[in-house]
Coordinates of N, CA and C in Angstrom, one line a residue:
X1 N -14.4 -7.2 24.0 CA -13.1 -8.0 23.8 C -12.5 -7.6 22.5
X2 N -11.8 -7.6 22.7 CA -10.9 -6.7 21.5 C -9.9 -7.6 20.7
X3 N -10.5 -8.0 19.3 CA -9.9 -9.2 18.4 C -8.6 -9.0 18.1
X4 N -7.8 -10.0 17.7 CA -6.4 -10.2 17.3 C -6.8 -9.8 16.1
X5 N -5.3 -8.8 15.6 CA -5.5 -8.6 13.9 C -4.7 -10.1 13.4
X6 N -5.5 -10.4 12.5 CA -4.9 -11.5 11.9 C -3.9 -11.5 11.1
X7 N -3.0 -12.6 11.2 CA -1.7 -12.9 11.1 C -1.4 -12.6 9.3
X8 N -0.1 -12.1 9.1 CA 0.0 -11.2 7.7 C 0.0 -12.7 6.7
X9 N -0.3 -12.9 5.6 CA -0.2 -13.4 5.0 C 1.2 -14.0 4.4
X10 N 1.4 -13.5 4.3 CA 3.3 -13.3 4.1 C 3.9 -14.5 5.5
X11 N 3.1 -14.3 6.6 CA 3.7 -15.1 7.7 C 3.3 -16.5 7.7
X12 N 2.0 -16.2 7.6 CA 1.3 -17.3 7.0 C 2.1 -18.3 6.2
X13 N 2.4 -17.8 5.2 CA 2.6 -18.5 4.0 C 3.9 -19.6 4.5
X14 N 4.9 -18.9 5.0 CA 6.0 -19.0 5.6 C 5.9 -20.2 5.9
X15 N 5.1 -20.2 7.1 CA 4.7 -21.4 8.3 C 4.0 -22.4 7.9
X16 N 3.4 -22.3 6.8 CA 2.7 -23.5 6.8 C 3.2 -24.1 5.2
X17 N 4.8 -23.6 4.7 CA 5.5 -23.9 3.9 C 6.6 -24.5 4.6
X18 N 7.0 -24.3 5.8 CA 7.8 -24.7 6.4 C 7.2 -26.3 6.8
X19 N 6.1 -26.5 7.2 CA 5.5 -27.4 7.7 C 5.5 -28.6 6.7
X20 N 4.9 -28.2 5.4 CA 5.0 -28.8 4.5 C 6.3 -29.5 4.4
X21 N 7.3 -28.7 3.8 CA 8.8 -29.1 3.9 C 9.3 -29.6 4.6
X22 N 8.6 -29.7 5.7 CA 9.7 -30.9 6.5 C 8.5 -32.0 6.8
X23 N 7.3 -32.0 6.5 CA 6.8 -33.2 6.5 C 7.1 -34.3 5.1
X24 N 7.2 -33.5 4.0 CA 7.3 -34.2 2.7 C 8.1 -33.7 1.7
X25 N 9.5 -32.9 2.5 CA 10.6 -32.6 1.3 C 10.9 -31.8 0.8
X26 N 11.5 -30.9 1.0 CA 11.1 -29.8 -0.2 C 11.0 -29.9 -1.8
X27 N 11.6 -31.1 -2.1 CA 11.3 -31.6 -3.8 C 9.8 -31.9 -3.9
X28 N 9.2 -32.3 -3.1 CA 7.9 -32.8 -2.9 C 7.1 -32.2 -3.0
X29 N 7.1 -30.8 -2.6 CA 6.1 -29.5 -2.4 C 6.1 -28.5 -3.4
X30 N 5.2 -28.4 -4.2 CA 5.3 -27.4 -5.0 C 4.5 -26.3 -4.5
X31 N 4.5 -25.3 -5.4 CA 4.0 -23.9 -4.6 C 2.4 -24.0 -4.9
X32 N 1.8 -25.0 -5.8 CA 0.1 -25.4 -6.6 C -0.1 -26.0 -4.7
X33 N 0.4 -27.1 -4.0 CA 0.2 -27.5 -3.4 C 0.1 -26.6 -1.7
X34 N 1.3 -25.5 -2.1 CA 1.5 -25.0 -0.9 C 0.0 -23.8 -0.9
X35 N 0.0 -23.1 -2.1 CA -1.7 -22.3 -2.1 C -2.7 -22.8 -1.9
X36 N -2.7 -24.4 -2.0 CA -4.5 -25.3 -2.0 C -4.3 -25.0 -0.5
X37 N -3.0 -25.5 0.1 CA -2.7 -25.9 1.6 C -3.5 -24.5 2.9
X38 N -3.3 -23.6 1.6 CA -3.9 -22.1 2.7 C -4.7 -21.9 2.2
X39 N -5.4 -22.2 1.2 CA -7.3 -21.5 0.7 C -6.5 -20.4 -0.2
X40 N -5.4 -20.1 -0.1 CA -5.7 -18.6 -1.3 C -4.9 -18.9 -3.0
X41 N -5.4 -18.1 -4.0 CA -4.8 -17.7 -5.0 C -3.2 -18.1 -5.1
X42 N -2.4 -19.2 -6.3 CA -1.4 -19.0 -7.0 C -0.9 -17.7 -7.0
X43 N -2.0 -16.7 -7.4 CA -1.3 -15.4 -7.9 C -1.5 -14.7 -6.5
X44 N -1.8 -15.3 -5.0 CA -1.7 -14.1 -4.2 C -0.3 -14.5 -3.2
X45 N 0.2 -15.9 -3.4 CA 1.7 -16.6 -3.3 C 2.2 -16.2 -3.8
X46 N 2.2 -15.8 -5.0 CA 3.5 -15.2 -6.4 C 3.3 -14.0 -5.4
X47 N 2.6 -13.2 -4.8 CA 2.8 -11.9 -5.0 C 3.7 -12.0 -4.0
X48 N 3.7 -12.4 -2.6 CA 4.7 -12.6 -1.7 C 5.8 -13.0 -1.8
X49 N 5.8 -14.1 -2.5 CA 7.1 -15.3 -3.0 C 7.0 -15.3 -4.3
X50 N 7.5 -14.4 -5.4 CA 7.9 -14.9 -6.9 C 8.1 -16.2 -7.2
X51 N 8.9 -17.4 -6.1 CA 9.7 -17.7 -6.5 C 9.3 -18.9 -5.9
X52 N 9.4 -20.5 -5.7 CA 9.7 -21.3 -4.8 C 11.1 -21.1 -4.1
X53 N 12.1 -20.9 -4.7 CA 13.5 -20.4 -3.8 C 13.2 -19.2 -3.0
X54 N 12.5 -18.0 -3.3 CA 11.9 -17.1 -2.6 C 12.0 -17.9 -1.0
X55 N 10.7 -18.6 -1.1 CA 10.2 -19.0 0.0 C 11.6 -20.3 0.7
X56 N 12.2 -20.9 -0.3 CA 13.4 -21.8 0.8 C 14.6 -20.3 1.5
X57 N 14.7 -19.4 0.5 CA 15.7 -18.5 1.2 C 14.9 -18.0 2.7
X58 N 13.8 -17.5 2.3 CA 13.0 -17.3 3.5 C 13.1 -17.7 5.0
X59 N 12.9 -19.0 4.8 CA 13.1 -20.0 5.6 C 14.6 -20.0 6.1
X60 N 15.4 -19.9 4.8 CA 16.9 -20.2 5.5 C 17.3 -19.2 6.4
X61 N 16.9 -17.9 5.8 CA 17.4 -16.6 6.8 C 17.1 -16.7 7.8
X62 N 15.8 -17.2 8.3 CA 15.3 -17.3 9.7 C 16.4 -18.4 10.7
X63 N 15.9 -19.6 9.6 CA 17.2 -20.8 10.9 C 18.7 -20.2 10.8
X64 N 19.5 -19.4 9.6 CA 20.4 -19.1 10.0 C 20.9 -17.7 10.9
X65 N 20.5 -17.3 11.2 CA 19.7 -16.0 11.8 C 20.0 -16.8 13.7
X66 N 19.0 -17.6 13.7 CA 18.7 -17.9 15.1 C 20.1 -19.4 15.1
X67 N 20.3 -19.6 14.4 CA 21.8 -20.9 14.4 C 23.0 -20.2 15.0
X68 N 22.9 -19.3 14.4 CA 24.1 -18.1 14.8 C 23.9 -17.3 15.9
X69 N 22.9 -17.0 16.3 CA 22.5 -16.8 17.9 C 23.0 -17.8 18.9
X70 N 22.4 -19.1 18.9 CA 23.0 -20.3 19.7 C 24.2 -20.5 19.3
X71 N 24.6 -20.7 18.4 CA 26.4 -21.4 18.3 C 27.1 -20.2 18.9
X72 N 26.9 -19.0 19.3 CA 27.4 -18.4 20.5 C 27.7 -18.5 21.8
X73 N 26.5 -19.7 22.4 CA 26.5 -20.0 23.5 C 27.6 -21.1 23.7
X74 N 28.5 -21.9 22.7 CA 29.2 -22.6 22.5 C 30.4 -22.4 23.4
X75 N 30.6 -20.6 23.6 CA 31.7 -20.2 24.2 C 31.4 -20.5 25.9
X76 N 30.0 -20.6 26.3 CA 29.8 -20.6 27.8 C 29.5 -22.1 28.7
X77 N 30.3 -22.8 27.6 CA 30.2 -24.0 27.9 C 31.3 -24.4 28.8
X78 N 31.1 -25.0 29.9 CA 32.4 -25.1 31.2 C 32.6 -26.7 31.5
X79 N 31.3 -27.7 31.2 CA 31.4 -29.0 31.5 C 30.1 -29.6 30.6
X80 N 29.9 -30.9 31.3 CA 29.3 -31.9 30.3 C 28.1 -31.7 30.2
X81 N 27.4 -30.9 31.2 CA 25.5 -30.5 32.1 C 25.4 -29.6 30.7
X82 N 26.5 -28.5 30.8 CA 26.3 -27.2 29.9 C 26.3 -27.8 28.6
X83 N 27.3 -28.5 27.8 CA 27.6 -29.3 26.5 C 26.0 -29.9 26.0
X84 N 25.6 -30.6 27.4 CA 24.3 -31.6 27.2 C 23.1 -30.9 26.6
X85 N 23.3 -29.9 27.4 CA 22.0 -28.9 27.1 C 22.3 -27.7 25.8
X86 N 23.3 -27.4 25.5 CA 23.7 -26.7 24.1 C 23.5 -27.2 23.2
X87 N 23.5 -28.6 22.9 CA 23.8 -29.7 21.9 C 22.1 -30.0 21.9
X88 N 22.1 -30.1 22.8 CA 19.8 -30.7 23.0 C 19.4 -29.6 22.4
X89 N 19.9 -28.2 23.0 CA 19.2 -26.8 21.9 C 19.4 -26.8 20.4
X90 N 20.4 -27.1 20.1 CA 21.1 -27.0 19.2 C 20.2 -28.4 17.7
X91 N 19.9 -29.6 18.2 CA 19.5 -30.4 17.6 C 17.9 -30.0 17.4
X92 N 17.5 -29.2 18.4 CA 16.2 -28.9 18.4 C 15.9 -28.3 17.4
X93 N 16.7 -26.9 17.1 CA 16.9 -25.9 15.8 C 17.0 -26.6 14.7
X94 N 17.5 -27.4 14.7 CA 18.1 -28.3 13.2 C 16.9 -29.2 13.0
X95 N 16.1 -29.6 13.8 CA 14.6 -30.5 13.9 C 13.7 -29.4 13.6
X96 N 13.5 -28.4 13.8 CA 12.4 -27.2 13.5 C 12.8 -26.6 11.8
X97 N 14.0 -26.9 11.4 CA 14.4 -26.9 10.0 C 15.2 -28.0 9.2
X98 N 13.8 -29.1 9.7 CA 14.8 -30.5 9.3 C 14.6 -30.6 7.4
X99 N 13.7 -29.9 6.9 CA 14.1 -30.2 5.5 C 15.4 -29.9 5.1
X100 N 15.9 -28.6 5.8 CA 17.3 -28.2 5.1 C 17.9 -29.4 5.2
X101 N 17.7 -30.0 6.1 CA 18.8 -31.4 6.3 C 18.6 -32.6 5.2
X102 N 16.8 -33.0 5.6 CA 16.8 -34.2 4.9 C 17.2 -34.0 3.5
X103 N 16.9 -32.6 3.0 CA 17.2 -32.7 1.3 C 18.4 -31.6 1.1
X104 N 19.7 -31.7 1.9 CA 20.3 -31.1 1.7 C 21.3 -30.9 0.7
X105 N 21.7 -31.8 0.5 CA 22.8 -31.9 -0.8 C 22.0 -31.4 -2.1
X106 N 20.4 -31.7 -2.0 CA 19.4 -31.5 -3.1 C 19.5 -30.0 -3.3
X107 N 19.3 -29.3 -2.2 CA 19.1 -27.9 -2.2 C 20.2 -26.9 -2.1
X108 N 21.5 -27.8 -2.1 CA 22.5 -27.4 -2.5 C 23.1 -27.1 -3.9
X109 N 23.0 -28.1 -4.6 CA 23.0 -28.5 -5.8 C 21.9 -27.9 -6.9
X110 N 20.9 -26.9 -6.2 CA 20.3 -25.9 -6.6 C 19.9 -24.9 -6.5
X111 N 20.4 -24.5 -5.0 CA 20.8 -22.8 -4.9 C 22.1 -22.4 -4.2
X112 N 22.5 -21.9 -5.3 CA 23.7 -21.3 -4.5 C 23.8 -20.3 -3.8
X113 N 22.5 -19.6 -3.4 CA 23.1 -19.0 -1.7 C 23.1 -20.3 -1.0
X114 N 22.3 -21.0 -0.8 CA 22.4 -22.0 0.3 C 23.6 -23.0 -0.2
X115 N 24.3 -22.8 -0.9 CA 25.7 -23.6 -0.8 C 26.7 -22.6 -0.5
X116 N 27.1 -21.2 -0.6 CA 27.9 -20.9 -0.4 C 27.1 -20.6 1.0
X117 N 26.3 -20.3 2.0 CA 25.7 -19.8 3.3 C 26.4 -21.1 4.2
X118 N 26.2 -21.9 3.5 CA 26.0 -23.5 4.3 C 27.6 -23.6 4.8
X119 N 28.2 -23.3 4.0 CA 29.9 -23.3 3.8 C 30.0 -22.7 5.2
X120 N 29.9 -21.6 5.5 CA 29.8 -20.7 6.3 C 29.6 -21.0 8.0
X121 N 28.3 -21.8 7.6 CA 27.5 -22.5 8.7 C 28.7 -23.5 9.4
X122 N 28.9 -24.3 7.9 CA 30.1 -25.3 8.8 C 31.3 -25.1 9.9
X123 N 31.9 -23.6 9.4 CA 32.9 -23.1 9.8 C 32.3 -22.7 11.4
X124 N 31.0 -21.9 11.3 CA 30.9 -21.6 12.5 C 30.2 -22.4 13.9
X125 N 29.9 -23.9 13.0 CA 29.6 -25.3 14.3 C 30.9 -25.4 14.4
X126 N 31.6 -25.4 13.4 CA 33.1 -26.0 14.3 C 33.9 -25.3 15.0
X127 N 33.7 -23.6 14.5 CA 34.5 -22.9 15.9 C 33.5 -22.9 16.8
X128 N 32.5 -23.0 16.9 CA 31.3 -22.9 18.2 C 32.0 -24.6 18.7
X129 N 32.0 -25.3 18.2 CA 32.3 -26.7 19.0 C 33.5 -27.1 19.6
X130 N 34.8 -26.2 18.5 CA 36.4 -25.8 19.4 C 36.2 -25.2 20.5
X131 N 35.5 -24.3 20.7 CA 35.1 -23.2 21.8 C 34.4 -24.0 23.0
X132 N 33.4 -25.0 22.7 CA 33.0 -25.7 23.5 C 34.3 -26.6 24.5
X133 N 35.0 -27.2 23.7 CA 35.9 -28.0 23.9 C 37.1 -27.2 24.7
X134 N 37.4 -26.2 24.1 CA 38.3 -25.6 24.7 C 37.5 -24.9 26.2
X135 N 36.9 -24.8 26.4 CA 36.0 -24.4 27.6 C 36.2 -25.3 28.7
X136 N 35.6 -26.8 28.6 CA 35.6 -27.8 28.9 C 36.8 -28.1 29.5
X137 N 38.0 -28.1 28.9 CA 39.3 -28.7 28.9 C 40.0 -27.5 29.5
X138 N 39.7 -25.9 29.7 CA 40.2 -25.2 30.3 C 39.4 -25.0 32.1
X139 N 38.4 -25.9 31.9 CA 37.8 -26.0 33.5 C 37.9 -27.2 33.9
X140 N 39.1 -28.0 33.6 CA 39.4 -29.5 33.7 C 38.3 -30.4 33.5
X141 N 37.3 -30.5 32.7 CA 36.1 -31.7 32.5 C 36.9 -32.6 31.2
X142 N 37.9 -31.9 30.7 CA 38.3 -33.1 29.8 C 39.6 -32.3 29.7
X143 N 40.6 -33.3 28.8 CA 41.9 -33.7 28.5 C 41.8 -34.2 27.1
X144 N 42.3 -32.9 26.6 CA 42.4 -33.0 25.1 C 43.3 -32.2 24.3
X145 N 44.4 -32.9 23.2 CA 45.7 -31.3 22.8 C 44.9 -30.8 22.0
X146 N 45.5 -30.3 21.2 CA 45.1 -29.7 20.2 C 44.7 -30.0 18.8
X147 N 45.6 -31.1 18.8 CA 45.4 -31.9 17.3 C 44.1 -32.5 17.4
X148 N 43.7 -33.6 18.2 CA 42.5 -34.2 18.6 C 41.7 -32.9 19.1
X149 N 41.3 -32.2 19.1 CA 40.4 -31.4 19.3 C 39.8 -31.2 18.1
X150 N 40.9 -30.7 17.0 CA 40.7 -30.6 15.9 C 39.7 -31.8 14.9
X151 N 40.4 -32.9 15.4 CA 39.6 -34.0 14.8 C 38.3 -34.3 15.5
X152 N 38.8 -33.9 16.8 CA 37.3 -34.5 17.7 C 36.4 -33.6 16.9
X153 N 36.2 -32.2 17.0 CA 35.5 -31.6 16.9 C 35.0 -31.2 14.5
X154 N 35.7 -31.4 14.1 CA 35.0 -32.4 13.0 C 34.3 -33.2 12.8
X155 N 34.4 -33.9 13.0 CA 33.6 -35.6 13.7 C 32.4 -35.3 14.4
X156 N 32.4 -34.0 15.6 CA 31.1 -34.0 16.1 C 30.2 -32.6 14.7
X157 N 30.6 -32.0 14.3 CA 30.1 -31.5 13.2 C 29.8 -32.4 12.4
X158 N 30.3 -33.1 11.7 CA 29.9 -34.1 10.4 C 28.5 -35.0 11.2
X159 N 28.6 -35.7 12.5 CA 27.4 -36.1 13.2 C 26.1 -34.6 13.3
X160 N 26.5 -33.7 13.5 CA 25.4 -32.5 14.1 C 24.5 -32.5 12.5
X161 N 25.6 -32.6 11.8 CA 25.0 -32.0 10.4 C 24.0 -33.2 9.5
X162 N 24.7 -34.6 9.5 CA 23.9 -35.5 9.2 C 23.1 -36.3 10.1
X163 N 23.2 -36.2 11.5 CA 22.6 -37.1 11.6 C 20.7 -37.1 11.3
X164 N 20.4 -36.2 11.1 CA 19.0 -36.6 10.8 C 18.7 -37.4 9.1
X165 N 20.0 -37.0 8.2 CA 19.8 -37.9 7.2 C 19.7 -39.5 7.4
X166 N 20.5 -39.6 8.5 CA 20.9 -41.3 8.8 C 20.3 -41.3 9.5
X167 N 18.9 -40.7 10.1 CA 18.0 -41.4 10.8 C 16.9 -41.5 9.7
X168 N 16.7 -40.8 8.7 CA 16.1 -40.9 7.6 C 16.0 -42.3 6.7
X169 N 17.3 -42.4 6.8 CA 17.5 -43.7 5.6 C 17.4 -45.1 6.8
X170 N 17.5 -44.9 8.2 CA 17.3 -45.8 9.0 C 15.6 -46.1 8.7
X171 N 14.7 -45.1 8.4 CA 13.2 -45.5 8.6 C 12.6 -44.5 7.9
X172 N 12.8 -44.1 6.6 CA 12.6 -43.3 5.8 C 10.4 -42.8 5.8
X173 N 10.0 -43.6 6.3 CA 8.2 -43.0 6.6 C 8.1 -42.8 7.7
X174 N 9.0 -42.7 8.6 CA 8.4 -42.2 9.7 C 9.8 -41.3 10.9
X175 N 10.8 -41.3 10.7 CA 12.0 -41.2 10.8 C 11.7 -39.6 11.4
X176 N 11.2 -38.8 10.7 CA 11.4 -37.6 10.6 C 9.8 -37.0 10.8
X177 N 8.7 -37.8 11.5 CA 7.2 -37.3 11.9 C 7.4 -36.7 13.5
X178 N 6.8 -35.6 13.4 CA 7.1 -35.2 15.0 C 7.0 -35.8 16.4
X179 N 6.2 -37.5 16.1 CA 6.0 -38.3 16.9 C 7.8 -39.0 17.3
X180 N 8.6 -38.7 16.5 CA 9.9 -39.2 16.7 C 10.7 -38.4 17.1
X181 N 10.6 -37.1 17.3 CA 11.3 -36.2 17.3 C 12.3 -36.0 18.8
X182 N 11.7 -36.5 19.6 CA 12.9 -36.5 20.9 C 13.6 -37.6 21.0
X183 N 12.9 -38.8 20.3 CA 13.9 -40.4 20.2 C 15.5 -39.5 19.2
X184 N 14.6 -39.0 18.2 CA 15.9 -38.5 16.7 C 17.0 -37.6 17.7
X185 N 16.3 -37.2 18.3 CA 17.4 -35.4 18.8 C 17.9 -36.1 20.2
X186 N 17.5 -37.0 20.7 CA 18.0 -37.8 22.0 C 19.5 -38.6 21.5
X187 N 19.2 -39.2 20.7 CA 20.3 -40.0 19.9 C 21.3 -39.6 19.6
X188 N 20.6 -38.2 18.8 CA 22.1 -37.7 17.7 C 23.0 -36.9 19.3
X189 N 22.6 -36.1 19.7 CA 23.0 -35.7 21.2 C 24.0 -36.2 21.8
X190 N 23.4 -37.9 22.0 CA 24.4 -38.7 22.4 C 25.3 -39.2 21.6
X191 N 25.6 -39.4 20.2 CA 26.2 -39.6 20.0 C 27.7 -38.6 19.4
X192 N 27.0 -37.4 19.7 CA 27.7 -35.9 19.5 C 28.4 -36.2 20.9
X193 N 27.8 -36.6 21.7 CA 28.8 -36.3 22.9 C 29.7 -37.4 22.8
X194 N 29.0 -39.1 22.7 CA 30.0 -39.8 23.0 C 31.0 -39.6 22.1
X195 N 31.4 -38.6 21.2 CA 32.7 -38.6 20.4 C 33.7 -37.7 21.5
X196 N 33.2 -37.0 22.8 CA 34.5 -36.7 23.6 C 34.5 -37.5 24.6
X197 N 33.6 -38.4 24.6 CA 33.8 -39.6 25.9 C 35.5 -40.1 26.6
X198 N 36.0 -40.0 25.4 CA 37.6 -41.0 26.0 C 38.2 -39.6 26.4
X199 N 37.9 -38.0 26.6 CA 39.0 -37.0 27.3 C 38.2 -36.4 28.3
X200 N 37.4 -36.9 28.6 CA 36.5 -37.0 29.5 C 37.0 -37.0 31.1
X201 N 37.1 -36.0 31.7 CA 37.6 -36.7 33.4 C 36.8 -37.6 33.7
X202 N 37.0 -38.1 34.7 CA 36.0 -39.7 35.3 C 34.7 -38.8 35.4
X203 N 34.8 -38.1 37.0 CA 33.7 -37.9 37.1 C 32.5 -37.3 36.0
X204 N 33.0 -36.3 35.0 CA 32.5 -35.8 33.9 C 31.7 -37.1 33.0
X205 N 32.5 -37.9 32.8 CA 32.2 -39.2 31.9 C 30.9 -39.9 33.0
X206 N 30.9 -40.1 33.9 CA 30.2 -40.7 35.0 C 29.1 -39.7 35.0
X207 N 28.7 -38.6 35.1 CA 27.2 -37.6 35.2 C 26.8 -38.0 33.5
X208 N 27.7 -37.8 32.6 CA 27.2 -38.4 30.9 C 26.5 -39.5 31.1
X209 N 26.7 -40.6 31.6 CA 25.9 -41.7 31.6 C 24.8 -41.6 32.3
X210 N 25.0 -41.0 33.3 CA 23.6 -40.8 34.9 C 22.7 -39.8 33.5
X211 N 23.1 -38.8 32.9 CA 21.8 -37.8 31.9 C 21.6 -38.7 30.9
X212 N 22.3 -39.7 30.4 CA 21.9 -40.6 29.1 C 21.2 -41.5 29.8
X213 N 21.0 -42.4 31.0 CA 19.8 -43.1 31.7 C 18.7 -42.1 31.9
X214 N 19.1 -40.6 32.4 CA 17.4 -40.4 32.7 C 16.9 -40.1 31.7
X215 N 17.8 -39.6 30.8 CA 16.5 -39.0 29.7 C 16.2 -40.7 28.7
X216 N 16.9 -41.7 28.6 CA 16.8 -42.6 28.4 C 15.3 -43.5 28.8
X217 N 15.4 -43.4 30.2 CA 13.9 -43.7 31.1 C 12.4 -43.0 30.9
X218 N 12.8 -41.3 30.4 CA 11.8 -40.9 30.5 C 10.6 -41.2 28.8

């Protein structure tokens, strides 16, 4: 039988800094804590990561890397089934890199790639989310001009972006443990969508509630 080479240290490190960081913050975690966390040497972390920003850019390249992949699919959105399930992918990404969230303004306010990157980011949920809408509203599942689109789709950005902070401050010890994680990404979902509820054709608005009961039940 022929053994797996074991996983690079460098990947390592990655992954179970990531883990860290979204269990306890990234102000929370120092890099003393993140070396006990893997058995090796301060000085064999420095050699991979100089830096603790090292290791948060790291991380950010990867979620914004694969963020920018999905907010693509934004364009292939035709009704509310497709919206439901882009927006569920979409929260899921943002829960696999929920520190950037819960301590975001924090990690803005101290690196500036991740402030001017983030800038970036915004621009591209909101034309991925116009694109959605305009999709929608060009395969008749909703009625919406252009001004309110505008707004609508603001409004569902400023929800995509915070809401795991407001579920944080709703229950700050436990809010953000993986035991919550489909109640958190169930919620914000719905309430990303109920911001197009009122341009909604009937029938469109009517399957929104039938997928908000079952996943509701399950």
């Amino acid at each position: 039988m022929v053994k797996k080479a074991p996983r690079r240290t460098a990947e390592r490190i990655l992954e179970v800094t990531l883990l860290l960081f979204n269990r306890f913050g990234e102000p929370n975690v120092s890099t003393t804590l993140i070396s006990n966390e893997l058995n090796i040497s301060p000085g064999n972390l420095y050699y991979h990561y100089p830096a603790k920003d090292e290791l948060i850019n790291a991380l950010f390249d990867r979620f914004e890397h694969n963020l920018n992949e999905l907010l693509g699919a934004g364009d292939e959105v035709r009704n509310i089934e497709d919206a439901w399930f882009f927006l569920h992918t979409l929260f899921e990404l943002i829960w696999q890199y929920r520190f950037l969230y819960r301590d975001l303004n924090d990690l803005l306010s101290k690196n500036r790639r991740l402030e001017t990157h983030f800038q970036a980011i915004l621009k591209n949920k909101t034309r991925a989310v116009k694109a959605l809408l305009d999709g929608m509203r060009r395969n008749g599942a909703l009625q919406i001009d252009s001004r309110e689109m505008e707004v609508t789709a603001t409004s569902m950005v400023v929800v995509l972006t915070y809401w795991l902070s407001f579920e944080y401050v709703r229950d700050p010890r436990h809010a953000l443990e993986p035991s919550n994680a489909q109640t958190a990404l169930l919620r914000g979902a719905q309430h990303v969508l109920n911001l197009m509820t009122p341009y909604l054709e009937t029938g469109q608005r009517a399957h929104l509630l039938k997928l908000s009961d079952a996943y509701n039940k399950e």
